[in-house]
Short mmCIF file of C-alpha atoms and ligand atoms in Angstrom, two decimals:
data_model
loop_
_atom_site.label_atom_id
_atom_site.label_comp_id
_atom_site.label_asym_id
_atom_site.label_seq_id
_atom_site.Cartn_x
_atom_site.Cartn_y
_atom_site.Cartn_z
CA MET A 24 276.56 234.02 29.53
CA LYS A 25 273.39 236.05 29.77
CA PRO A 26 270.18 233.97 29.87
CA ILE A 27 267.99 234.46 26.81
CA THR A 28 265.04 236.83 27.22
CA PHE A 29 261.58 235.66 26.23
CA ASN A 30 259.06 238.24 25.04
CA ASN A 31 255.43 237.24 25.33
CA THR A 32 252.96 237.67 22.47
CA VAL A 33 249.84 235.99 23.87
CA LEU A 34 247.90 239.27 24.08
CA ARG A 35 248.61 240.20 20.42
CA ASP A 36 250.15 237.83 17.89
CA GLY A 37 249.12 234.74 19.88
CA HIS A 38 245.40 235.27 19.47
CA GLN A 39 245.80 237.09 16.14
CA SER A 40 247.45 233.99 14.65
CA LEU A 41 245.23 231.39 16.30
CA ALA A 42 241.89 233.00 17.17
CA ALA A 43 241.30 235.66 14.49
CA THR A 44 242.33 238.44 16.95
CA ARG A 45 239.12 238.02 18.94
CA MET A 46 240.45 238.02 22.54
CA THR A 47 238.70 240.80 24.47
CA THR A 48 240.24 243.06 27.10
CA ALA A 49 237.96 241.41 29.69
CA GLN A 50 239.45 238.02 28.72
CA MET A 51 242.99 239.43 29.01
CA LEU A 52 242.78 241.23 32.34
CA PRO A 53 242.60 238.19 34.68
CA ALA A 54 245.97 237.02 33.24
CA THR A 55 247.79 240.34 33.48
CA ALA A 56 249.07 240.16 37.09
CA SER A 57 250.72 236.82 36.42
CA LEU A 58 252.07 237.87 32.99
CA ASP A 59 253.56 240.99 34.59
CA ALA A 60 255.16 239.05 37.45
CA LEU A 61 256.84 236.51 35.16
CA GLY A 62 259.50 239.00 34.08
CA PHE A 63 259.17 238.75 30.31
CA GLY A 64 261.34 241.13 28.29
CA VAL A 65 258.23 242.74 26.82
CA LEU A 66 254.53 242.03 26.54
CA GLU A 67 253.23 242.50 23.01
CA THR A 68 249.78 243.90 23.63
CA TRP A 69 248.70 246.16 20.80
CA GLY A 70 248.89 246.98 17.10
CA GLY A 71 248.80 244.53 14.20
CA ALA A 72 245.16 243.56 13.69
CA THR A 73 244.06 244.24 17.29
CA ILE A 74 242.99 247.84 16.65
CA ASP A 75 240.84 246.84 13.67
CA SER A 76 239.37 243.94 15.65
CA CYS A 77 238.57 246.10 18.73
CA LEU A 78 236.50 248.47 16.59
CA ARG A 79 235.04 246.04 14.07
CA TYR A 80 234.12 243.07 16.23
CA LEU A 81 234.57 243.75 19.95
CA GLU A 82 232.99 247.17 20.47
CA GLU A 83 236.12 248.28 22.30
CA ASN A 84 238.03 251.54 22.06
CA PRO A 85 241.61 250.40 21.27
CA PHE A 86 243.11 253.24 23.34
CA ASP A 87 240.99 252.22 26.36
CA ARG A 88 242.37 248.69 25.99
CA LEU A 89 245.91 250.03 26.03
CA ASP A 90 245.18 252.15 29.13
CA GLN A 91 243.70 249.17 30.99
CA LEU A 92 246.49 246.77 30.04
CA LYS A 93 249.17 249.32 30.95
CA ALA A 94 247.61 249.93 34.36
CA ALA A 95 247.39 246.17 34.95
CA THR A 96 251.01 245.41 33.98
CA PRO A 97 253.10 248.34 35.20
CA ARG A 98 256.33 246.36 35.52
CA THR A 99 256.84 244.98 32.00
CA PRO A 100 257.42 247.19 28.94
CA HIS A 101 254.66 247.04 26.32
CA MET A 102 255.27 246.54 22.62
CA MET A 103 253.10 247.18 19.57
CA LEU A 104 253.41 246.15 15.92
CA LEU A 105 253.29 249.10 13.53
CA ARG A 106 253.17 248.75 9.72
CA GLY A 107 255.26 251.86 9.06
CA GLN A 108 253.46 254.29 6.76
CA ASN A 109 250.42 251.96 6.71
CA ILE A 110 250.06 252.39 10.53
CA VAL A 111 247.76 249.40 11.17
CA GLN A 112 245.95 249.48 7.83
CA TYR A 113 246.70 248.29 4.29
CA MET A 114 247.27 251.61 2.52
CA SER A 115 249.70 254.51 3.00
CA PHE A 116 248.86 257.48 5.22
CA PRO A 117 250.29 261.00 5.16
CA ASP A 118 253.12 261.76 7.58
CA ASP A 119 250.98 263.91 9.88
CA VAL A 120 248.57 261.01 10.49
CA VAL A 121 251.45 258.58 11.17
CA GLU A 122 253.00 261.11 13.58
CA ALA A 123 249.71 261.74 15.39
CA PHE A 124 249.13 258.00 15.75
CA VAL A 125 252.59 257.37 17.24
CA ARG A 126 252.24 260.32 19.64
CA CYS A 127 248.83 259.09 20.82
CA ALA A 128 250.12 255.55 21.40
CA ALA A 129 253.15 256.95 23.27
CA ARG A 130 250.91 259.14 25.41
CA HIS A 131 248.81 256.09 26.33
CA GLY A 132 251.96 254.36 27.53
CA MET A 133 253.26 252.32 24.60
CA ASP A 134 256.97 251.68 25.25
CA ILE A 135 258.36 249.79 22.25
CA PHE A 136 257.27 250.27 18.63
CA ARG A 137 258.18 247.38 16.33
CA VAL A 138 258.03 248.98 12.88
CA PHE A 139 258.04 247.08 9.58
CA ASP A 140 257.26 247.62 5.91
CA ALA A 141 255.86 244.85 3.68
CA LEU A 142 258.37 245.73 0.93
CA ASN A 143 261.28 246.28 3.36
CA ASP A 144 261.49 249.79 1.90
CA ALA A 145 263.24 251.75 4.65
CA ARG A 146 261.73 255.01 3.40
CA ASN A 147 258.33 253.75 4.59
CA LEU A 148 259.74 253.35 8.14
CA ARG A 149 261.43 256.72 8.52
CA THR A 150 258.51 258.90 9.71
CA ALA A 151 257.29 256.35 12.26
CA ILE A 152 260.78 255.72 13.66
CA ARG A 153 261.63 259.43 13.86
CA THR A 154 258.39 260.14 15.75
CA VAL A 155 258.92 257.24 18.16
CA LYS A 156 262.39 258.56 18.97
CA ALA A 157 261.11 262.14 19.38
CA ALA A 158 258.52 260.84 21.87
CA GLY A 159 261.37 259.33 23.91
CA LYS A 160 260.26 255.75 23.19
CA HIS A 161 262.05 252.63 21.95
CA ALA A 162 262.08 252.14 18.16
CA GLN A 163 262.57 248.57 17.02
CA GLY A 164 263.18 248.25 13.28
CA ALA A 165 261.95 245.01 11.73
CA ILE A 166 263.34 243.16 8.73
CA CYS A 167 260.64 241.06 7.03
CA TYR A 168 262.12 237.69 6.22
CA THR A 169 261.22 236.03 2.95
CA THR A 170 262.88 233.78 0.40
CA SER A 171 263.67 234.81 -3.19
CA PRO A 172 266.72 235.20 -5.42
CA VAL A 173 267.01 238.87 -4.39
CA HIS A 174 266.61 238.25 -0.64
CA THR A 175 270.12 237.08 0.16
CA PRO A 176 271.16 237.03 3.85
CA ALA A 177 273.67 239.78 3.01
CA LYS A 178 270.96 242.01 1.54
CA LEU A 179 268.62 241.44 4.47
CA ALA A 180 271.43 242.19 6.89
CA ALA A 181 272.19 245.38 4.94
CA LEU A 182 268.69 246.63 5.83
CA ALA A 183 269.92 246.50 9.42
CA ASP A 184 272.49 249.17 8.49
CA GLU A 185 269.66 251.47 7.36
CA LEU A 186 267.74 250.79 10.58
CA VAL A 187 270.81 251.65 12.64
CA GLU A 188 271.32 254.80 10.59
CA MET A 189 267.70 255.75 11.48
CA GLU A 190 268.70 255.38 15.16
CA CYS A 191 266.63 252.28 15.92
CA ASP A 192 267.20 250.94 19.43
CA SER A 193 266.94 247.28 18.44
CA ILE A 194 266.40 245.08 15.39
CA CYS A 195 263.83 242.35 14.85
CA ILE A 196 264.10 239.57 12.31
CA LYS A 197 260.40 239.20 11.54
CA ASP A 198 259.44 235.88 9.98
CA MET A 199 255.69 236.26 9.49
CA ALA A 200 255.30 233.07 7.44
CA GLY A 201 257.49 230.70 9.48
CA LEU A 202 259.96 230.19 6.63
CA LEU A 203 263.17 230.77 8.64
CA THR A 204 265.39 227.72 8.99
CA PRO A 205 267.88 227.20 11.82
CA ARG A 206 270.94 227.68 9.64
CA ILE A 207 269.61 230.84 8.00
CA THR A 208 268.57 232.26 11.37
CA TYR A 209 272.07 231.62 12.69
CA ASP A 210 273.68 233.34 9.69
CA LEU A 211 271.33 236.33 9.79
CA VAL A 212 271.78 236.97 13.51
CA LYS A 213 275.56 236.56 13.16
CA ALA A 214 275.65 238.91 10.16
CA ILE A 215 273.76 241.64 12.05
CA LYS A 216 275.64 241.08 15.32
CA SER A 217 279.01 241.29 13.56
CA ARG A 218 278.13 244.76 12.25
CA HIS A 219 276.10 246.27 15.08
CA SER A 220 275.99 246.14 18.84
CA LEU A 221 272.26 246.70 19.36
CA PRO A 222 269.89 243.95 20.55
CA VAL A 223 268.56 241.47 17.96
CA ILE A 224 265.17 239.82 18.47
CA VAL A 225 263.91 236.82 16.49
CA HIS A 226 260.18 236.58 15.75
CA SER A 227 258.83 233.53 13.95
CA HIS A 228 255.75 231.34 13.56
CA GLU A 229 255.55 227.58 14.08
CA THR A 230 253.50 227.14 10.85
CA ALA A 231 256.03 224.81 9.23
CA GLY A 232 257.36 223.45 12.54
CA LEU A 233 260.71 225.23 12.29
CA ALA A 234 260.42 228.16 14.68
CA LEU A 235 261.68 226.51 17.87
CA ALA A 236 264.76 225.09 16.12
CA SER A 237 265.37 228.43 14.42
CA TYR A 238 265.15 230.22 17.78
CA LEU A 239 267.74 227.83 19.26
CA ALA A 240 270.08 228.55 16.35
CA GLY A 241 269.46 232.29 16.65
CA ILE A 242 270.21 232.14 20.39
CA ASP A 243 273.51 230.34 19.68
CA ALA A 244 274.36 233.12 17.23
CA GLY A 245 273.86 235.73 19.96
CA ALA A 246 270.20 236.81 19.63
CA ASP A 247 269.10 238.81 22.68
CA ALA A 248 265.44 237.81 22.80
CA VAL A 249 262.89 235.56 21.10
CA ASP A 250 259.11 235.89 20.96
CA THR A 251 257.06 233.14 22.61
CA SER A 252 253.40 232.77 23.51
CA ILE A 253 251.21 230.59 25.71
CA VAL A 254 249.22 227.51 24.65
CA PRO A 255 246.51 227.35 23.31
CA PHE A 256 247.44 230.68 21.68
CA ALA A 257 250.89 229.33 20.77
CA ASN A 258 252.54 226.86 18.34
CA GLY A 259 250.94 226.09 14.96
CA THR A 260 250.48 229.36 13.10
CA GLY A 261 251.52 231.23 16.28
CA GLN A 262 254.79 231.61 18.21
CA PRO A 263 256.38 228.66 20.05
CA ASP A 264 254.93 228.08 23.52
CA THR A 265 256.98 229.62 26.36
CA LEU A 266 257.14 226.39 28.40
CA ARG A 267 258.09 224.35 25.34
CA MET A 268 260.82 226.83 24.42
CA GLN A 269 262.14 226.82 27.99
CA ALA A 270 262.16 223.01 28.01
CA ALA A 271 264.10 222.98 24.73
CA MET A 272 266.79 225.10 26.40
CA THR A 273 267.38 222.72 29.32
CA GLY A 274 271.12 222.34 29.80
CA HIS A 275 271.88 225.32 27.54
CA PRO A 276 274.29 227.88 29.05
CA ARG A 277 271.70 230.60 28.30
CA ALA A 278 268.68 228.68 29.66
CA PRO A 279 266.15 231.10 31.19
CA GLN A 280 264.30 230.60 34.47
CA TYR A 281 260.67 231.52 33.96
CA ASP A 282 258.33 230.26 36.70
CA THR A 283 257.00 226.95 35.38
CA LYS A 284 254.13 226.78 37.86
CA ALA A 285 252.91 230.26 36.96
CA LEU A 286 253.16 229.40 33.26
CA LEU A 287 251.10 226.23 33.77
CA GLU A 288 248.45 228.25 35.58
CA LEU A 289 248.37 230.79 32.77
CA ARG A 290 248.00 227.98 30.27
CA LYS A 291 245.05 226.67 32.22
CA TYR A 292 243.51 230.11 32.29
CA PHE A 293 243.96 230.63 28.53
CA GLU A 294 242.44 227.20 27.83
CA GLY A 295 239.25 228.61 29.36
CA VAL A 296 239.48 231.69 27.13
CA ALA A 297 240.02 229.47 24.07
CA LYS A 298 236.80 227.62 24.89
CA GLU A 299 234.96 230.94 24.65
CA LEU A 300 236.66 231.62 21.30
CA THR A 301 236.16 228.14 19.79
CA LYS A 302 234.33 229.40 16.73
CA PHE A 303 237.32 231.52 15.75
CA MET A 304 239.84 228.72 16.21
CA SER A 305 240.58 225.95 13.73
CA PRO A 306 242.50 222.70 14.20
CA ALA A 307 244.13 223.43 10.82
CA ASN A 308 246.01 226.30 12.51
CA ASP A 309 247.60 223.89 14.98
CA ARG A 310 248.86 221.51 12.31
CA VAL A 311 252.48 221.59 11.20
CA ASP A 312 251.97 222.50 7.57
CA SER A 313 254.80 221.69 5.18
CA ASP A 314 252.64 223.10 2.34
CA ALA A 315 253.78 226.49 3.56
CA LEU A 316 257.34 225.46 2.64
CA SER A 317 256.68 223.68 -0.64
CA TYR A 318 254.58 226.56 -2.00
CA GLN A 319 256.71 229.21 -0.25
CA VAL A 320 253.58 231.09 0.78
CA PRO A 321 252.26 231.81 4.28
CA GLY A 322 249.91 229.16 5.68
CA GLY A 323 247.11 231.68 6.15
CA MET A 324 247.32 232.58 2.47
CA LEU A 325 246.73 228.96 1.44
CA SER A 326 243.44 228.65 3.31
CA ASN A 327 242.26 232.03 1.97
CA PHE A 328 243.21 230.91 -1.50
CA ARG A 329 241.16 227.75 -1.40
CA THR A 330 238.09 229.73 -0.36
CA GLN A 331 238.63 232.38 -3.06
CA LEU A 332 239.11 229.75 -5.79
CA VAL A 333 235.82 228.11 -4.85
CA GLU A 334 234.10 231.52 -5.01
CA MET A 335 235.57 232.14 -8.46
CA LYS A 336 234.51 228.64 -9.58
CA MET A 337 238.18 227.75 -10.11
CA ALA A 338 238.59 225.12 -7.39
CA THR A 339 239.96 222.56 -9.88
CA ARG A 340 242.71 224.95 -10.99
CA PHE A 341 244.50 225.20 -7.61
CA ASP A 342 247.80 223.78 -8.94
CA GLU A 343 247.85 226.11 -11.95
CA VAL A 344 247.23 229.14 -9.73
CA MET A 345 249.90 228.03 -7.24
CA ALA A 346 252.36 227.69 -10.12
CA GLU A 347 251.49 231.24 -11.21
CA VAL A 348 252.19 232.75 -7.74
CA PRO A 349 256.02 232.80 -7.94
CA LEU A 350 255.78 234.21 -11.46
CA VAL A 351 253.59 237.13 -10.35
CA ARG A 352 255.82 237.65 -7.34
CA GLU A 353 258.92 237.78 -9.53
CA ALA A 354 257.23 240.19 -11.97
CA LEU A 355 256.40 242.49 -9.04
CA GLY A 356 260.05 242.56 -7.96
CA TRP A 357 259.94 239.55 -5.59
CA ILE A 358 257.84 241.34 -2.98
CA PRO A 359 257.61 239.51 0.36
CA LEU A 360 254.28 237.74 0.88
CA VAL A 361 252.81 239.37 3.95
CA THR A 362 249.54 241.27 4.33
CA PRO A 363 248.65 243.06 2.10
CA THR A 364 251.05 241.86 -0.62
CA SER A 365 250.07 238.18 -0.18
CA GLN A 366 246.46 238.99 -1.10
CA ILE A 367 247.54 241.11 -4.05
CA VAL A 368 249.83 238.47 -5.53
CA GLY A 369 247.26 235.72 -4.95
CA THR A 370 244.48 237.64 -6.65
CA GLN A 371 246.63 238.50 -9.67
CA ALA A 372 247.71 234.86 -10.01
CA MET A 373 244.03 233.85 -10.18
CA LEU A 374 243.27 236.57 -12.75
CA ASN A 375 246.23 235.44 -14.89
CA VAL A 376 245.03 231.85 -14.88
CA LYS A 377 241.42 232.80 -15.59
CA PHE A 378 241.90 235.45 -18.28
CA GLY A 379 245.45 234.89 -19.55
CA ARG A 380 248.66 236.38 -18.16
CA TRP A 381 248.41 240.17 -17.56
CA LYS A 382 245.14 240.34 -19.55
CA ASN A 383 243.27 241.63 -16.51
CA LEU A 384 245.24 243.67 -13.98
CA ALA A 385 243.92 244.29 -10.47
CA GLN A 386 244.24 247.90 -9.30
CA ALA A 387 246.60 246.90 -6.48
CA THR A 388 248.88 245.09 -8.99
CA VAL A 389 249.02 248.31 -11.02
CA ASP A 390 249.82 250.32 -7.90
CA ILE A 391 252.69 248.05 -6.87
CA ALA A 392 254.10 248.04 -10.41
CA LEU A 393 254.01 251.86 -10.37
CA GLY A 394 255.87 252.06 -7.05
CA LYS A 395 252.91 253.38 -5.05
CA TYR A 396 253.61 250.95 -2.21
CA GLY A 397 257.32 251.70 -2.24
CA ARG A 398 260.35 250.26 -3.95
CA PRO A 399 260.02 246.51 -4.54
CA PRO A 400 263.12 244.49 -3.58
CA GLY A 401 263.89 243.54 -7.21
CA PRO A 402 263.13 245.08 -10.62
CA VAL A 403 259.49 245.05 -11.81
CA ASN A 404 258.91 243.15 -15.08
CA SER A 405 259.07 245.74 -17.91
CA GLU A 406 256.09 244.33 -19.87
CA LEU A 407 253.93 244.46 -16.73
CA GLN A 408 255.12 247.95 -15.89
CA ALA A 409 254.28 249.22 -19.40
CA LEU A 410 250.77 247.75 -19.08
CA ALA A 411 250.35 249.35 -15.64
CA LEU A 412 251.41 252.76 -16.99
CA LYS A 413 248.96 252.41 -19.86
CA GLN A 414 246.04 251.24 -17.72
CA SER A 415 246.48 253.96 -15.08
CA GLY A 416 247.58 256.84 -17.28
CA GLN A 417 249.84 257.80 -14.36
CA ALA A 418 253.59 258.16 -13.96
CA LEU A 419 255.99 255.92 -12.04
CA VAL A 420 256.50 256.84 -8.38
CA THR A 421 260.23 256.88 -7.79
CA GLY A 422 260.37 258.87 -4.56
CA ARG A 423 258.91 258.02 -1.16
CA PRO A 424 255.20 257.30 -1.77
CA ALA A 425 254.03 259.31 1.28
CA ASP A 426 255.65 262.45 -0.16
CA LEU A 427 252.71 262.56 -2.57
CA LEU A 428 250.12 262.56 0.22
CA PRO A 429 248.95 265.95 1.55
CA PRO A 430 248.48 266.40 5.34
CA ARG A 431 245.11 265.16 6.60
CA MET A 432 244.84 265.80 10.34
CA PRO A 433 243.04 269.21 10.14
CA LYS A 434 240.51 267.73 7.70
CA LEU A 435 240.01 264.65 9.88
CA ARG A 436 239.21 266.83 12.90
CA GLU A 437 236.65 268.72 10.80
CA GLU A 438 235.08 265.47 9.65
CA LEU A 439 234.79 264.22 13.24
CA ALA A 440 233.15 267.47 14.30
CA ALA A 441 230.76 267.40 11.33
CA LYS A 442 229.66 263.89 12.31
CA GLY A 443 229.21 264.88 15.94
CA LEU A 444 231.98 262.53 17.09
CA PRO A 445 234.32 263.56 19.94
CA VAL A 446 237.21 265.48 18.39
CA SER A 447 240.57 264.18 19.57
CA ASP A 448 243.79 263.03 17.93
CA GLU A 449 242.95 259.48 19.02
CA ASN A 450 239.62 259.57 17.20
CA ALA A 451 241.14 261.32 14.19
CA VAL A 452 243.73 258.59 13.61
CA LEU A 453 241.19 255.80 14.18
CA PHE A 454 238.77 257.56 11.83
CA ALA A 455 241.49 257.91 9.17
CA MET A 456 242.02 254.15 9.15
CA PHE A 457 238.57 252.78 10.02
CA PRO A 458 235.99 255.48 9.28
CA ARG A 459 232.85 253.34 9.32
CA GLU A 460 233.90 251.31 12.35
CA THR A 461 234.91 254.39 14.35
CA GLU A 462 231.63 256.08 13.57
CA ALA A 463 229.65 252.96 14.47
CA PHE A 464 231.54 252.74 17.76
CA TYR A 465 230.11 256.10 18.83
CA LEU A 466 226.57 255.46 17.62
CA PRO A 467 224.16 255.08 20.50
CA LYS A 468 223.71 251.36 21.01
CA PRO A 469 220.18 250.00 21.10
CA ALA A 470 219.24 249.28 24.70
CA ALA A 471 219.60 245.62 25.59
CA PRO A 472 216.19 243.93 25.59
CA ALA A 473 214.78 243.54 29.09
CA PRO A 474 215.02 239.93 30.21
CA ALA A 475 211.68 238.22 29.74
CA ALA A 476 210.03 237.50 33.06
CA ALA A 477 209.24 233.96 32.10
CA ALA A 478 210.19 232.76 28.64
CA GLN A 479 207.62 230.29 27.41
CA ALA A 480 209.16 227.94 24.90
CA THR A 481 207.47 225.03 23.20
CA ILE A 482 208.93 222.76 20.55
CA THR A 483 206.64 220.95 18.14
CA PRO A 484 207.75 218.70 15.29
CA VAL A 485 205.97 219.66 12.07
CA PRO A 486 205.55 217.48 8.96
CA VAL A 487 208.41 217.52 6.50
CA ALA A 488 207.35 218.99 3.17
CA ALA A 489 209.72 217.17 0.81
CA PRO A 490 212.10 214.31 1.52
CA VAL A 491 215.75 214.89 0.67
CA VAL A 492 217.42 212.21 -1.41
CA GLY A 493 220.10 210.40 0.55
CA GLY A 494 219.48 212.33 3.71
CA LYS A 495 217.17 212.94 6.62
CA VAL A 496 215.36 216.15 7.32
CA SER A 497 213.70 217.08 10.55
CA ARG A 498 211.85 220.33 10.81
CA TYR A 499 210.90 221.95 14.08
CA ALA A 500 208.70 224.84 14.93
CA LEU A 501 209.88 226.65 18.03
CA THR A 502 207.62 229.09 19.87
CA VAL A 503 209.24 231.53 22.30
CA ASN A 504 207.05 234.17 23.96
CA GLN A 505 204.34 233.69 21.35
CA ARG A 506 206.78 234.15 18.46
CA ARG A 507 207.18 231.25 16.10
CA TYR A 508 210.57 230.23 14.65
CA GLU A 509 211.17 227.35 12.24
CA ALA A 510 214.34 225.31 12.13
CA THR A 511 215.37 222.64 9.64
CA VAL A 512 217.99 220.05 10.56
CA GLU A 513 219.58 218.11 7.75
CA ALA A 514 221.79 215.10 8.09
CA LEU A 515 223.20 213.91 4.77
CA ASN A 516 224.60 210.38 4.71
CO1 CO B 23 253.97 237.45 13.77
#
C-alpha cells in the first residue's frame, strides 16, 4: 500500500490560523531548504489571507514573496488557496480580473490552485478552474464541509461530480471549522473514491480536537494526502502537527517516513519565529474547544462574536444571539459558516436579537437573500426574501453572479497610471482587491530616523495626581533626548 502523503501548511494556513497571518518572508526563508528536502507532497505558501496581510501589515509585495519562496524550494510543488470568484477577497470580481490573477500567479510559479466557494456554488469556481487549466497548472477543487440538514454526505459528494466535470485534477475536502468527525470523513472519502479516480486530499483544523482522528479515518478510506503543519503553528485552530500525525500512524500499513530529526529542527526554528510573533498568538487558539461543536460555529467566529457583543453593549445576551445563529443560517439557505458568511450570519443574528427578527437587515444579508453571492445550498426563507426585495428594490439574481459584472482590467490599468503606480497585471489585480493598501505600498516611505549618537534617557517618578480606589498608580516621566514622555502604570487589585 502506498504511504500517505503529507502536505505542509506552515507557511500559509499554519500561521494564518495561529498567528494572524503575520509570518514574514524573512522569517520563512531560513526554513525553506529543510522544508523542501523533507519531500512533502506540496508546500502551501500563498493565497488565503497572506496576500492581504503582506500588503496591509508586512510591507511586502505578495508576488515578490512567491518568487522568493519558489526560488528557495524548487523541488516541492507550491499550492495556494483561492476563493473562486472572490479571488482572495470577500466580494465577487469580474471574470477578467479572476483570469488575470490566476495567470499572474501561474507566471510567478504557482503550481497547484486549491479553489473553493463559501456557498459551494460550482458556478463561482468555473472561471478560476478553467484559467488554471489553460495555464497548464493543477486545479484542485475544494468542497467546503459543514453540517446542516441540506449538507448530506451524498450531496457533498455530488459536488465532486461537478468538480470532475470541470476537469479538476484533484479534490479537497475542506473542513475550515474542524467539524469533520472520523466516521463522516471515512464516508465522504469513500463516496468520492467510489465515483472518481482522482486524488482526494483531506484538510481540517484541530479546533475541536477531531482532525487527527478524522485524518486517520480518511486515510483508511483511501485519501491520498492530508494537510499537516509544524508546531507551534500547528494543532489548536491549525492543522495537526506533522510529527504528531506521523506518530499516530506508527504500525499503519500506509505510515509515511518523514525525517524526524529534520522535523524536530524545524520545530525548534519555528519556536523562535513564534517568539517574535507572540503578540499575534493566543493560548485560546491552542485549546481544544468543544464550544465549536456545541454551537456548530467556527472557533474563530466565537471569539469575534464576544468582542462584537461587548461593542454593541449586548454582552449579557450571548446565549440569545447564539440561539439565533442557526435560525439565520437556515433562513439564508443553510450557508456554510466560513469567511465571509460567518461574519454575515453573526451580525444578522445580533441585529435580530437587538431590534426584533428581520426588523433591521444588514446589506450583506440582503445580498445573500437575493442570490448575489451565488446559490445558497438550501431555499432562502420566503418572508426574508420578500423583505430583501423590498429593501433593495432589486431583482433576484438567478444566474451566475459574476455574469452581471462588466470587465475591469482596462479600467484598473488606467487607474494605476493615473495614480502614478507601476502599471502591470500584478498591480492591477492587487489594486482591484486592496486599493488603499496597494497604493500605500508604493508611497515613498519616510526615511528611517538616523540612530541617535547617544540617547540620553532619565526616568523620574512624579507625584500622583489622584489616587485610584482599590488600586495603585505609579506615574513616570521619561526624558529621551530632551523630549519628555509620561507613562502611567496601574495595578488594580
Ligand atoms: Co484551513
